[in-house]
Amino acid sequence: MTPEDMAALPDSEIDTSDIAALDETFWKNAKVSPPRTKPNVSLRLPEEVLNFFKAESPKGYTSRMAAVLSAYVQAHEPKP
């Protein structure tokens, strides 16, 4: 089934029998977790670096840049 087919499927035809009911116990033990925020940073970059990340797709290029920086940090963290 394609994503388009699933989107067109009426709610009444969706099988939810394998989903557990959310009973009183669930709601009694549920905890609200605030979203983790990230600080905004202004950063000057060489144009070729910015163009490289935007070339794949202008949407999400900052997330890809952050992923590269995170991988660098993980690779250079001291090992226990």
Short mmCIF file of N, CA and C in Angstrom, two decimals, residues 5-77:
data_model
loop_
_atom_site.label_atom_id
_atom_site.label_comp_id
_atom_site.label_asym_id
_atom_site.label_seq_id
_atom_site.Cartn_x
_atom_site.Cartn_y
_atom_site.Cartn_z
N ASP A 5 -2.27 5.81 -0.76
CA ASP A 5 -3.40 4.91 -0.47
C ASP A 5 -3.77 4.96 1.01
N MET A 6 -2.74 4.98 1.87
CA MET A 6 -3.01 5.03 3.31
C MET A 6 -3.67 6.34 3.70
N ALA A 7 -3.22 7.44 3.09
CA ALA A 7 -3.80 8.74 3.41
C ALA A 7 -5.27 8.81 2.99
N ALA A 8 -5.62 8.09 1.91
CA ALA A 8 -7.00 8.11 1.41
C ALA A 8 -7.91 7.14 2.15
N LEU A 9 -7.33 6.27 2.96
CA LEU A 9 -8.11 5.27 3.69
C LEU A 9 -8.96 5.93 4.77
N PRO A 10 -10.27 5.68 4.77
CA PRO A 10 -11.12 6.27 5.82
C PRO A 10 -10.74 5.72 7.20
N ASP A 11 -10.86 6.54 8.23
CA ASP A 11 -10.53 6.11 9.59
C ASP A 11 -11.28 4.84 9.99
N SER A 12 -12.52 4.69 9.51
CA SER A 12 -13.32 3.53 9.88
C SER A 12 -12.74 2.21 9.36
N GLU A 13 -11.85 2.28 8.38
CA GLU A 13 -11.25 1.07 7.82
C GLU A 13 -9.87 0.76 8.38
N ILE A 14 -9.40 1.56 9.32
CA ILE A 14 -8.08 1.32 9.92
C ILE A 14 -8.23 0.35 11.08
N ASP A 15 -7.45 -0.73 11.05
CA ASP A 15 -7.49 -1.74 12.11
C ASP A 15 -6.62 -1.28 13.28
N THR A 16 -7.26 -0.95 14.39
CA THR A 16 -6.53 -0.53 15.58
C THR A 16 -6.58 -1.57 16.69
N SER A 17 -6.93 -2.81 16.34
CA SER A 17 -7.13 -3.85 17.36
C SER A 17 -5.83 -4.22 18.09
N ASP A 18 -4.68 -3.93 17.49
CA ASP A 18 -3.42 -4.29 18.15
C ASP A 18 -2.85 -3.15 18.99
N ILE A 19 -3.58 -2.06 19.14
CA ILE A 19 -3.13 -0.93 19.94
C ILE A 19 -3.77 -1.03 21.33
N ALA A 20 -2.92 -1.02 22.35
CA ALA A 20 -3.44 -1.14 23.72
C ALA A 20 -4.27 0.09 24.09
N ALA A 21 -5.31 -0.13 24.86
CA ALA A 21 -6.15 0.98 25.32
C ALA A 21 -5.39 1.80 26.36
N LEU A 22 -5.59 3.09 26.35
CA LEU A 22 -4.97 3.96 27.34
C LEU A 22 -5.95 4.11 28.50
N ASP A 23 -5.75 3.27 29.50
CA ASP A 23 -6.67 3.25 30.62
C ASP A 23 -6.26 4.27 31.70
N GLU A 24 -6.98 4.26 32.81
CA GLU A 24 -6.74 5.20 33.92
C GLU A 24 -5.31 5.08 34.46
N THR A 25 -4.77 3.86 34.50
CA THR A 25 -3.42 3.65 35.00
C THR A 25 -2.39 4.37 34.13
N PHE A 26 -2.59 4.30 32.83
CA PHE A 26 -1.67 4.98 31.93
C PHE A 26 -1.64 6.47 32.24
N TRP A 27 -2.80 7.09 32.31
CA TRP A 27 -2.88 8.54 32.52
C TRP A 27 -2.42 8.92 33.92
N LYS A 28 -2.61 8.04 34.90
CA LYS A 28 -2.17 8.31 36.27
C LYS A 28 -0.65 8.37 36.34
N ASN A 29 0.04 7.53 35.53
CA ASN A 29 1.50 7.45 35.56
C ASN A 29 2.17 8.30 34.48
N ALA A 30 1.39 8.92 33.61
CA ALA A 30 1.97 9.71 32.52
C ALA A 30 2.68 10.94 33.08
N LYS A 31 3.79 11.29 32.46
CA LYS A 31 4.56 12.47 32.86
C LYS A 31 4.74 13.38 31.65
N VAL A 32 4.62 14.66 31.89
CA VAL A 32 4.84 15.63 30.84
C VAL A 32 6.33 15.96 30.79
N SER A 33 6.90 15.85 29.61
CA SER A 33 8.32 16.19 29.43
C SER A 33 8.39 17.39 28.50
N PRO A 34 8.91 18.50 28.99
CA PRO A 34 9.02 19.67 28.12
C PRO A 34 10.01 19.39 26.99
N PRO A 35 9.80 19.99 25.83
CA PRO A 35 10.73 19.75 24.73
C PRO A 35 12.12 20.27 25.05
N ARG A 36 13.11 19.57 24.55
CA ARG A 36 14.49 19.99 24.75
C ARG A 36 14.80 21.09 23.74
N THR A 37 15.17 22.23 24.24
CA THR A 37 15.46 23.33 23.34
C THR A 37 16.96 23.39 23.04
N LYS A 38 17.27 23.96 21.91
CA LYS A 38 18.66 24.13 21.50
C LYS A 38 18.94 25.63 21.44
N PRO A 39 20.10 26.04 21.87
CA PRO A 39 20.41 27.47 21.80
C PRO A 39 20.61 27.92 20.36
N ASN A 40 20.20 29.15 20.06
CA ASN A 40 20.46 29.73 18.75
C ASN A 40 21.87 30.27 18.73
N VAL A 41 22.58 30.00 17.64
CA VAL A 41 23.96 30.43 17.50
C VAL A 41 24.12 31.12 16.15
N SER A 42 24.82 32.22 16.17
CA SER A 42 25.18 32.89 14.92
C SER A 42 26.60 32.48 14.59
N LEU A 43 26.82 32.04 13.35
CA LEU A 43 28.11 31.48 12.98
C LEU A 43 28.49 31.94 11.58
N ARG A 44 29.69 32.47 11.44
CA ARG A 44 30.18 32.87 10.11
C ARG A 44 30.88 31.67 9.50
N LEU A 45 30.47 31.32 8.29
CA LEU A 45 31.03 30.16 7.60
C LEU A 45 31.56 30.56 6.24
N PRO A 46 32.55 29.83 5.74
CA PRO A 46 32.97 30.06 4.36
C PRO A 46 31.80 29.73 3.42
N GLU A 47 31.68 30.51 2.36
CA GLU A 47 30.56 30.34 1.44
C GLU A 47 30.50 28.92 0.85
N GLU A 48 31.68 28.34 0.57
CA GLU A 48 31.68 26.99 -0.02
C GLU A 48 31.13 25.94 0.96
N VAL A 49 31.33 26.15 2.26
CA VAL A 49 30.78 25.23 3.25
C VAL A 49 29.25 25.33 3.26
N LEU A 50 28.76 26.54 3.29
CA LEU A 50 27.31 26.74 3.28
C LEU A 50 26.70 26.19 1.99
N ASN A 51 27.33 26.46 0.86
CA ASN A 51 26.82 25.97 -0.42
C ASN A 51 26.81 24.44 -0.48
N PHE A 52 27.83 23.81 0.11
CA PHE A 52 27.89 22.35 0.14
C PHE A 52 26.66 21.76 0.83
N PHE A 53 26.35 22.28 2.02
CA PHE A 53 25.22 21.74 2.78
C PHE A 53 23.88 22.10 2.15
N LYS A 54 23.78 23.27 1.53
CA LYS A 54 22.54 23.67 0.88
C LYS A 54 22.32 22.93 -0.44
N ALA A 55 23.41 22.43 -1.06
CA ALA A 55 23.29 21.78 -2.37
C ALA A 55 22.43 20.52 -2.32
N GLU A 56 22.55 19.75 -1.25
CA GLU A 56 21.74 18.53 -1.13
C GLU A 56 20.27 18.89 -1.05
N SER A 57 19.96 19.89 -0.25
CA SER A 57 18.60 20.40 -0.12
C SER A 57 18.67 21.63 0.76
N PRO A 58 18.05 22.73 0.31
CA PRO A 58 18.07 23.92 1.16
C PRO A 58 17.29 23.72 2.46
N LYS A 59 16.37 22.77 2.44
CA LYS A 59 15.60 22.49 3.65
C LYS A 59 16.38 21.52 4.54
N GLY A 60 16.62 21.90 5.77
CA GLY A 60 17.28 21.02 6.72
C GLY A 60 18.80 21.08 6.70
N TYR A 61 19.35 22.05 5.98
CA TYR A 61 20.82 22.10 5.91
C TYR A 61 21.45 22.38 7.27
N THR A 62 20.79 23.16 8.12
CA THR A 62 21.37 23.43 9.43
C THR A 62 21.35 22.18 10.31
N SER A 63 20.34 21.34 10.14
CA SER A 63 20.30 20.09 10.90
C SER A 63 21.42 19.15 10.46
N ARG A 64 21.70 19.13 9.15
CA ARG A 64 22.80 18.29 8.66
C ARG A 64 24.14 18.81 9.18
N MET A 65 24.29 20.13 9.22
CA MET A 65 25.52 20.70 9.76
C MET A 65 25.67 20.34 11.23
N ALA A 66 24.59 20.42 11.98
CA ALA A 66 24.63 20.07 13.40
C ALA A 66 24.98 18.59 13.58
N ALA A 67 24.48 17.73 12.69
CA ALA A 67 24.79 16.29 12.78
C ALA A 67 26.28 16.05 12.56
N VAL A 68 26.88 16.76 11.61
CA VAL A 68 28.32 16.62 11.37
C VAL A 68 29.11 17.07 12.60
N LEU A 69 28.72 18.19 13.18
CA LEU A 69 29.41 18.67 14.37
C LEU A 69 29.24 17.71 15.55
N SER A 70 28.05 17.13 15.70
CA SER A 70 27.82 16.15 16.77
C SER A 70 28.68 14.92 16.58
N ALA A 71 28.80 14.45 15.34
CA ALA A 71 29.65 13.29 15.05
C ALA A 71 31.11 13.60 15.37
N TYR A 72 31.54 14.79 15.08
CA TYR A 72 32.92 15.20 15.40
C TYR A 72 33.14 15.17 16.91
N VAL A 73 32.19 15.72 17.65
CA VAL A 73 32.31 15.73 19.12
C VAL A 73 32.38 14.31 19.66
N GLN A 74 31.49 13.44 19.18
CA GLN A 74 31.48 12.05 19.65
C GLN A 74 32.80 11.35 19.34
N ALA A 75 33.36 11.63 18.16
CA ALA A 75 34.61 10.99 17.76
C ALA A 75 35.80 11.48 18.60
N HIS A 76 35.67 12.66 19.17
CA HIS A 76 36.79 13.24 19.91
C HIS A 76 36.58 13.29 21.42
N GLU A 77 35.49 12.72 21.89
CA GLU A 77 35.28 12.66 23.34
C GLU A 77 36.21 11.61 23.94
#
